[in-house]
Amino acid sequence: MQIPSTSDVAIVGGGFAGLATAWALARRDIAAIVLEREAEIGRFASGRSAGLGRQLAEDDATSALTVRGAALLRDEMAEVWQPCGGILSFDDLAAAEDHAARAARLGVAVERLDRAGVAGRWPGVGGLPIIAALHVPSDGVIDVAGLRAALARGVRVVCGAGVERLEPVGRGARLTTPRGAIEARVVVDAAGAWAGGLTGEPPLASYKRHVYIVEATAAAGAPYLWHIGAGEVYVRGDAGGMLVSPCDATATAPADQQPDRSGEAALRARLAGSGWQTARIARSWACQRAFTADRRMRLGRDPARPWLVWAAGLGGHGATAAAAVGEVVAAACAEALAA
């Protein structure tokens, strides 16, 4: 697909944030184009998500987006949502109470569980230091490839079109790419871990995380399990095996992340004492999560540049929050166009 000479909105980045913004703009009948530098959409973070549809995040602002995003997936993209529920377990009672209070504020139904209640659904939990848990029946698992396809349906995407230069022009900006230049009234920076590079902003904080498929059996239809605390780890069933992440977080420069031995060491440490500690690794990969300085997503209009809108710093919640992020950013684009 060739780049047109003009567009109402040009979106830099074809991951969850960029695609969801284009999806939401299409619902407003606003012309937009997604410029993706790679040969395919969602190659990095958005293509390597573990697909856990977790609604209760670390703070209310993020959770409001994940709750809304999950509702949109359940209601409008049901083909990508597996309604299995989720369990959040804790090694600290105060953290469990904090999440329970957040659930009450946001209208998310939860069921309190003790360690035995978790073990009844995940008999292999073994040495995990669980003192409290919350079962979230409305959580699920997301088909991340299906989600990318659903968000991209009917959206104008040009791959191999990395933005090399961005300069203000008139009431908007001109973006120069290897596939040509385009002028847009509004530019959305949805470049993931690379967000801000075109405008000289401070870089986001990026962290590498490992994900594994191990040869172990999860109970059919079991909710995912995410243990929160000093030995953070999450597990879910995956096509006859089990998907596991040791939730490692190695500071890194934005890159095409590849698995390394540190990830396996973290995995074995997290699974020590569990029924899965010796499970054979069938497959591994690494992803990256990007955060702003205050760990809140940066969504909305730039105060110094009327033509710039942000969709950055999703912090690992991109799959669940994507559709809600798209709504927020699309609204900011519509406001910028009307200004």
CSV table of C-alpha atoms in Angstrom, one decimal:
chain,number,residue,atom,x,y,z
A,1,MET,CA,0.0,0.0,0.0
A,2,GLN,CA,1.4,3.4,-0.9
A,3,ILE,CA,1.4,6.5,1.3
A,4,PRO,CA,-1.1,9.2,0.4
A,5,SER,CA,0.1,12.8,0.3
A,6,THR,CA,-2.3,13.9,3.1
A,7,SER,CA,-4.4,12.4,5.9
A,8,ASP,CA,-6.4,13.8,8.8
A,9,VAL,CA,-4.4,11.6,11.2
A,10,ALA,CA,-1.1,9.8,10.8
A,11,ILE,CA,-0.3,7.2,13.4
A,12,VAL,CA,3.3,6.2,14.0
A,13,GLY,CA,3.5,2.6,15.0
A,14,GLY,CA,1.4,-0.5,14.2
A,15,GLY,CA,1.2,-2.2,17.6
A,16,PHE,CA,-1.8,-2.4,19.8
A,17,ALA,CA,-1.9,1.3,20.6
A,18,GLY,CA,-1.6,2.5,17.0
A,19,LEU,CA,-4.0,-0.1,15.6
A,20,ALA,CA,-6.6,0.5,18.3
A,21,THR,CA,-6.4,4.3,17.7
A,22,ALA,CA,-7.0,3.7,14.0
A,23,TRP,CA,-9.9,1.3,14.8
A,24,ALA,CA,-11.5,3.9,17.1
A,25,LEU,CA,-11.0,6.7,14.6
A,26,ALA,CA,-12.7,4.7,11.9
A,27,ARG,CA,-15.7,4.5,14.2
A,28,ARG,CA,-15.7,8.3,14.2
A,29,ASP,CA,-15.4,8.4,10.4
A,30,ILE,CA,-12.0,10.2,10.7
A,31,ALA,CA,-9.4,9.3,8.0
A,32,ALA,CA,-6.2,7.8,9.4
A,33,ILE,CA,-3.2,5.9,8.3
A,34,VAL,CA,-0.9,3.7,10.3
A,35,LEU,CA,2.8,4.0,9.5
A,36,GLU,CA,4.8,0.9,10.6
A,37,ARG,CA,8.5,0.6,10.1
A,38,GLU,CA,8.6,-3.2,10.2
A,39,ALA,CA,7.5,-5.6,7.5
A,40,GLU,CA,4.5,-6.6,9.6
A,41,ILE,CA,2.3,-5.1,12.3
A,42,GLY,CA,2.9,-5.9,16.0
A,43,ARG,CA,6.3,-7.5,15.6
A,44,PHE,CA,7.6,-6.5,19.0
A,45,ALA,CA,5.6,-6.1,22.2
A,46,SER,CA,2.2,-6.4,20.6
A,47,GLY,CA,3.2,-9.7,18.9
A,48,ARG,CA,4.7,-11.3,22.0
A,49,SER,CA,2.1,-10.7,24.6
A,50,ALA,CA,1.1,-13.6,26.8
A,51,GLY,CA,-2.5,-12.6,26.3
A,52,LEU,CA,-3.7,-12.5,29.9
A,53,GLY,CA,-6.9,-10.4,30.1
A,54,ARG,CA,-6.1,-9.0,33.5
A,55,GLN,CA,-8.4,-6.2,34.6
A,56,LEU,CA,-7.1,-5.3,38.1
A,57,ALA,CA,-3.8,-3.5,37.5
A,58,GLU,CA,-1.5,-1.7,39.8
A,59,ASP,CA,-3.5,1.6,40.0
A,60,ASP,CA,-7.0,2.9,39.4
A,61,ALA,CA,-6.2,4.8,36.2
A,62,THR,CA,-4.7,1.8,34.5
A,63,SER,CA,-7.4,-0.5,35.8
A,64,ALA,CA,-10.1,1.8,34.4
A,65,LEU,CA,-8.6,1.3,31.0
A,66,THR,CA,-8.2,-2.5,31.3
A,67,VAL,CA,-11.7,-2.9,32.6
A,68,ARG,CA,-13.2,-0.9,29.7
A,69,GLY,CA,-10.9,-2.6,27.2
A,70,ALA,CA,-11.9,-6.0,28.4
A,71,ALA,CA,-15.6,-5.1,28.2
A,72,LEU,CA,-15.1,-4.0,24.5
A,73,LEU,CA,-13.3,-7.2,23.7
A,74,ARG,CA,-16.0,-9.3,25.3
A,75,ASP,CA,-18.8,-7.4,23.7
A,76,GLU,CA,-17.4,-6.5,20.3
A,77,MET,CA,-14.5,-8.9,19.6
A,78,ALA,CA,-15.7,-12.0,21.3
A,79,GLU,CA,-13.8,-14.2,18.9
A,80,VAL,CA,-10.5,-13.1,20.4
A,81,TRP,CA,-11.6,-13.5,24.1
A,82,GLN,CA,-11.6,-16.8,26.0
A,83,PRO,CA,-13.7,-16.2,29.1
A,84,CYS,CA,-11.8,-18.4,31.6
A,85,GLY,CA,-11.5,-16.0,34.5
A,86,GLY,CA,-8.3,-15.2,36.4
A,87,ILE,CA,-6.8,-15.6,39.9
A,88,LEU,CA,-4.5,-13.0,41.4
A,89,SER,CA,-2.7,-14.5,44.4
A,90,PHE,CA,-0.6,-12.5,46.9
A,91,ASP,CA,2.2,-12.9,49.5
A,92,ASP,CA,1.1,-9.7,51.2
A,93,LEU,CA,-2.4,-9.3,52.7
A,94,ALA,CA,-2.3,-5.5,52.3
A,95,ALA,CA,-1.8,-5.9,48.5
A,96,ALA,CA,-4.7,-8.3,48.3
A,97,GLU,CA,-6.9,-5.8,50.2
A,98,ASP,CA,-5.7,-3.0,47.9
A,99,HIS,CA,-6.7,-4.9,44.8
A,100,ALA,CA,-10.1,-5.9,46.4
A,101,ALA,CA,-10.8,-2.3,47.1
A,102,ARG,CA,-9.9,-1.3,43.6
A,103,ALA,CA,-12.3,-4.0,42.3
A,104,ALA,CA,-15.1,-2.6,44.4
A,105,ARG,CA,-14.4,1.0,43.1
A,106,LEU,CA,-14.4,-0.1,39.5
A,107,GLY,CA,-17.4,-2.5,39.7
A,108,VAL,CA,-15.4,-5.7,39.1
A,109,ALA,CA,-16.8,-8.7,40.8
A,110,VAL,CA,-14.3,-10.8,42.7
A,111,GLU,CA,-14.4,-13.9,44.9
A,112,ARG,CA,-11.9,-14.2,47.8
A,113,LEU,CA,-9.9,-17.4,48.0
A,114,ASP,CA,-7.4,-18.8,50.4
A,115,ARG,CA,-4.4,-20.9,49.5
A,116,ALA,CA,-6.5,-24.1,49.4
A,117,GLY,CA,-8.9,-22.4,47.0
A,118,VAL,CA,-6.0,-21.6,44.6
A,119,ALA,CA,-4.5,-25.1,44.9
A,120,GLY,CA,-7.9,-26.6,44.1
A,121,ARG,CA,-7.7,-24.9,40.7
A,122,TRP,CA,-3.9,-25.1,40.3
A,123,PRO,CA,-2.7,-28.2,42.2
A,124,GLY,CA,1.0,-27.5,41.2
A,125,VAL,CA,1.3,-24.2,43.1
A,126,GLY,CA,3.5,-25.9,45.7
A,127,GLY,CA,6.0,-23.4,47.2
A,128,LEU,CA,4.3,-20.2,46.1
A,129,PRO,CA,3.9,-18.1,49.3
A,130,ILE,CA,0.1,-17.5,48.9
A,131,ILE,CA,-1.6,-15.9,51.9
A,132,ALA,CA,-4.7,-14.5,50.0
A,133,ALA,CA,-6.1,-14.5,46.5
A,134,LEU,CA,-8.9,-13.0,44.4
A,135,HIS,CA,-10.8,-14.9,41.7
A,136,VAL,CA,-11.9,-12.5,38.9
A,137,PRO,CA,-14.6,-14.4,36.9
A,138,SER,CA,-14.8,-11.8,34.2
A,139,ASP,CA,-11.1,-12.0,33.3
A,140,GLY,CA,-9.9,-14.1,30.4
A,141,VAL,CA,-7.3,-14.9,27.9
A,142,ILE,CA,-6.8,-13.0,24.6
A,143,ASP,CA,-5.9,-14.3,21.2
A,144,VAL,CA,-3.3,-11.7,20.5
A,145,ALA,CA,-2.9,-12.4,16.8
A,146,GLY,CA,-6.7,-12.4,16.4
A,147,LEU,CA,-6.8,-9.0,18.3
A,148,ARG,CA,-4.3,-7.4,16.0
A,149,ALA,CA,-6.2,-8.7,13.0
A,150,ALA,CA,-9.5,-7.4,14.4
A,151,LEU,CA,-8.1,-4.0,15.1
A,152,ALA,CA,-6.5,-3.8,11.7
A,153,ARG,CA,-9.6,-4.8,9.8
A,154,GLY,CA,-10.5,-2.0,7.4
A,155,VAL,CA,-7.6,0.2,8.7
A,156,ARG,CA,-5.1,1.7,6.3
A,157,VAL,CA,-1.7,0.4,7.3
A,158,VAL,CA,1.6,0.9,5.4
A,159,CYS,CA,4.5,-1.4,6.5
A,160,GLY,CA,8.1,-0.6,5.8
A,161,ALA,CA,7.3,3.0,6.4
A,162,GLY,CA,9.4,4.0,9.4
A,163,VAL,CA,9.3,7.7,10.1
A,164,GLU,CA,12.7,9.3,9.5
A,165,ARG,CA,11.8,12.9,10.0
A,166,LEU,CA,8.9,14.8,11.6
A,167,GLU,CA,8.5,18.5,11.2
A,168,PRO,CA,5.7,21.0,11.9
A,169,VAL,CA,4.0,22.3,8.7
A,170,GLY,CA,1.2,24.8,8.8
A,171,ARG,CA,-1.5,23.5,11.3
A,172,GLY,CA,0.0,20.0,11.3
A,173,ALA,CA,3.2,18.1,10.5
A,174,ARG,CA,5.0,16.4,7.7
A,175,LEU,CA,6.3,12.9,8.1
A,176,THR,CA,9.0,11.6,5.9
A,177,THR,CA,9.4,7.8,5.3
A,178,PRO,CA,11.2,5.5,2.9
A,179,ARG,CA,7.8,5.1,1.1
A,180,GLY,CA,7.3,8.9,0.7
A,181,ALA,CA,6.1,11.9,2.7
A,182,ILE,CA,2.7,12.6,4.1
A,183,GLU,CA,1.2,15.7,5.7
A,184,ALA,CA,-1.3,15.2,8.5
A,185,ARG,CA,-3.3,17.5,10.7
A,186,VAL,CA,-2.7,15.3,13.7
A,187,VAL,CA,0.2,12.9,14.4
A,188,VAL,CA,-0.2,10.1,17.0
A,189,ASP,CA,3.0,8.8,18.6
A,190,ALA,CA,2.2,5.1,19.2
A,191,ALA,CA,5.8,3.9,18.7
A,192,GLY,CA,5.9,1.7,21.7
A,193,ALA,CA,9.3,1.6,23.5
A,194,TRP,CA,10.6,4.0,20.9
A,195,ALA,CA,7.9,6.7,21.6
A,196,GLY,CA,9.2,10.2,21.8
A,197,GLY,CA,12.3,9.6,19.7
A,198,LEU,CA,11.0,11.7,16.9
A,199,THR,CA,10.3,14.7,19.1
A,200,GLY,CA,13.3,14.6,21.4
A,201,GLU,CA,11.3,13.5,24.4
A,202,PRO,CA,13.0,11.7,27.3
A,203,PRO,CA,13.0,8.0,26.5
A,204,LEU,CA,10.6,5.6,28.1
A,205,ALA,CA,11.9,3.0,30.5
A,206,SER,CA,12.0,-0.4,28.8
A,207,TYR,CA,12.3,-3.8,30.4
A,208,LYS,CA,12.9,-7.2,29.0
A,209,ARG,CA,10.6,-10.1,30.1
A,210,HIS,CA,10.8,-13.8,29.3
A,211,VAL,CA,7.9,-16.1,28.5
A,212,TYR,CA,8.0,-19.9,28.2
A,213,ILE,CA,5.8,-22.8,27.1
A,214,VAL,CA,6.6,-25.7,29.3
A,215,GLU,CA,5.6,-29.4,29.1
A,216,ALA,CA,3.1,-29.4,32.0
A,217,THR,CA,-0.6,-29.9,32.1
A,218,ALA,CA,-3.1,-27.3,33.2
A,219,ALA,CA,-6.6,-28.2,34.2
A,220,ALA,CA,-9.0,-27.8,31.3
A,221,GLY,CA,-10.7,-24.4,31.5
A,222,ALA,CA,-8.7,-23.3,34.5
A,223,PRO,CA,-8.4,-19.5,35.1
A,224,TYR,CA,-5.0,-18.0,34.6
A,225,LEU,CA,-3.0,-17.6,37.8
A,226,TRP,CA,-0.9,-14.5,38.4
A,227,HIS,CA,1.0,-14.5,41.7
A,228,ILE,CA,1.9,-10.9,42.8
A,229,GLY,CA,4.7,-10.3,45.2
A,230,ALA,CA,8.5,-10.8,45.6
A,231,GLY,CA,8.4,-14.0,43.5
A,232,GLU,CA,6.0,-12.8,40.9
A,233,VAL,CA,5.0,-15.3,38.2
A,234,TYR,CA,2.0,-16.1,36.0
A,235,VAL,CA,0.8,-19.3,34.4
A,236,ARG,CA,-2.0,-20.3,32.1
A,237,GLY,CA,-2.9,-23.3,30.0
A,238,ASP,CA,-1.7,-23.2,26.4
A,239,ALA,CA,-2.6,-25.9,23.8
A,240,GLY,CA,-1.9,-28.9,25.9
A,241,GLY,CA,1.1,-27.3,27.7
A,242,MET,CA,1.5,-24.4,30.1
A,243,LEU,CA,2.6,-20.8,29.5
A,244,VAL,CA,4.7,-19.4,32.2
A,245,SER,CA,6.5,-16.1,32.8
A,246,PRO,CA,8.9,-15.4,35.7
A,247,CYS,CA,7.9,-11.7,35.4
A,248,ASP,CA,11.6,-10.7,35.2
A,249,ALA,CA,12.3,-7.1,34.4
A,250,THR,CA,15.7,-6.4,33.1
A,251,ALA,CA,16.3,-2.7,32.1
A,252,THR,CA,17.1,-2.6,28.4
A,253,ALA,CA,17.3,-0.3,25.4
A,254,PRO,CA,14.4,-0.8,23.0
A,255,ALA,CA,15.2,-3.7,20.7
A,256,ASP,CA,14.1,-6.9,19.1
A,257,GLN,CA,14.4,-8.8,22.4
A,258,GLN,CA,15.7,-12.4,22.4
A,259,PRO,CA,15.6,-14.9,25.2
A,260,ASP,CA,18.8,-15.5,27.3
A,261,ARG,CA,19.9,-17.7,30.2
A,262,SER,CA,19.0,-15.1,32.8
A,263,GLY,CA,15.3,-15.7,32.0
A,264,GLU,CA,15.6,-19.5,32.5
A,265,ALA,CA,17.3,-18.9,35.8
A,266,ALA,CA,14.5,-16.7,36.9
A,267,LEU,CA,11.9,-19.2,35.7
A,268,ARG,CA,13.5,-22.1,37.8
A,269,ALA,CA,13.8,-19.8,40.8
A,270,ARG,CA,10.1,-18.9,40.6
A,271,LEU,CA,9.0,-22.5,40.2
A,272,ALA,CA,11.1,-23.9,42.9
A,273,GLY,CA,9.0,-26.1,45.2
A,274,SER,CA,6.1,-26.2,42.7
A,275,GLY,CA,4.9,-29.1,40.7
A,276,TRP,CA,6.4,-27.5,37.6
A,277,GLN,CA,10.0,-26.9,38.8
A,278,THR,CA,11.5,-29.5,36.5
A,279,ALA,CA,9.1,-29.1,33.5
A,280,ARG,CA,10.9,-29.2,30.2
A,281,ILE,CA,10.9,-25.9,28.2
A,282,ALA,CA,9.3,-26.4,24.8
A,283,ARG,CA,9.5,-22.9,23.6
A,284,SER,CA,10.7,-19.5,24.8
A,285,TRP,CA,10.6,-15.9,23.7
A,286,ALA,CA,11.3,-12.4,25.1
A,287,CYS,CA,9.2,-9.3,25.0
A,288,GLN,CA,9.6,-5.7,26.2
A,289,ARG,CA,7.4,-3.4,28.3
A,290,ALA,CA,7.7,0.3,28.2
A,291,PHE,CA,6.8,2.8,31.0
A,292,THR,CA,6.6,6.5,31.5
A,293,ALA,CA,8.4,8.0,34.5
A,294,ASP,CA,5.3,7.8,36.7
A,295,ARG,CA,4.2,4.5,35.2
A,296,ARG,CA,0.9,5.9,34.0
A,297,MET,CA,0.0,5.6,30.3
A,298,ARG,CA,0.7,8.7,28.3
A,299,LEU,CA,-2.5,9.3,26.4
A,300,GLY,CA,-3.8,12.5,24.9
A,301,ARG,CA,-2.7,15.8,23.4
A,302,ASP,CA,0.7,17.2,23.8
A,303,PRO,CA,0.6,20.5,25.6
A,304,ALA,CA,3.3,22.1,23.5
A,305,ARG,CA,2.4,20.8,20.1
A,306,PRO,CA,-1.2,21.1,19.0
A,307,TRP,CA,-0.8,18.6,16.2
A,308,LEU,CA,0.7,15.8,18.4
A,309,VAL,CA,-1.2,13.2,20.4
A,310,TRP,CA,0.3,10.5,22.6
A,311,ALA,CA,-0.5,6.8,22.8
A,312,ALA,CA,2.5,5.5,24.8
A,313,GLY,CA,3.7,3.7,27.9
A,314,LEU,CA,1.2,1.0,28.0
A,315,GLY,CA,3.4,-0.9,30.5
A,316,GLY,CA,2.5,-4.5,29.5
A,317,HIS,CA,-1.3,-3.9,29.6
A,318,GLY,CA,-1.6,-3.3,25.8
A,319,ALA,CA,-3.7,-6.3,24.9
A,320,THR,CA,-6.4,-5.9,27.6
A,321,ALA,CA,-6.5,-2.1,27.4
A,322,ALA,CA,-6.0,-1.6,23.7
A,323,ALA,CA,-9.6,-0.9,22.6
A,324,ALA,CA,-10.1,1.6,25.5
A,325,VAL,CA,-6.8,3.2,24.8
A,326,GLY,CA,-8.0,3.6,21.2
A,327,GLU,CA,-11.1,5.3,22.3
A,328,VAL,CA,-9.2,7.8,24.5
A,329,VAL,CA,-6.7,8.7,21.9
A,330,ALA,CA,-9.2,8.9,19.1
A,331,ALA,CA,-11.2,11.4,21.2
A,332,ALA,CA,-8.1,13.5,21.7
A,333,CYS,CA,-7.5,13.4,17.9
A,334,ALA,CA,-11.0,14.6,17.2
A,335,GLU,CA,-10.5,17.4,19.7
A,336,ALA,CA,-7.2,18.4,18.0
A,337,LEU,CA,-8.8,18.4,14.6
A,338,ALA,CA,-11.7,20.6,15.8
A,339,ALA,CA,-9.4,23.1,17.4
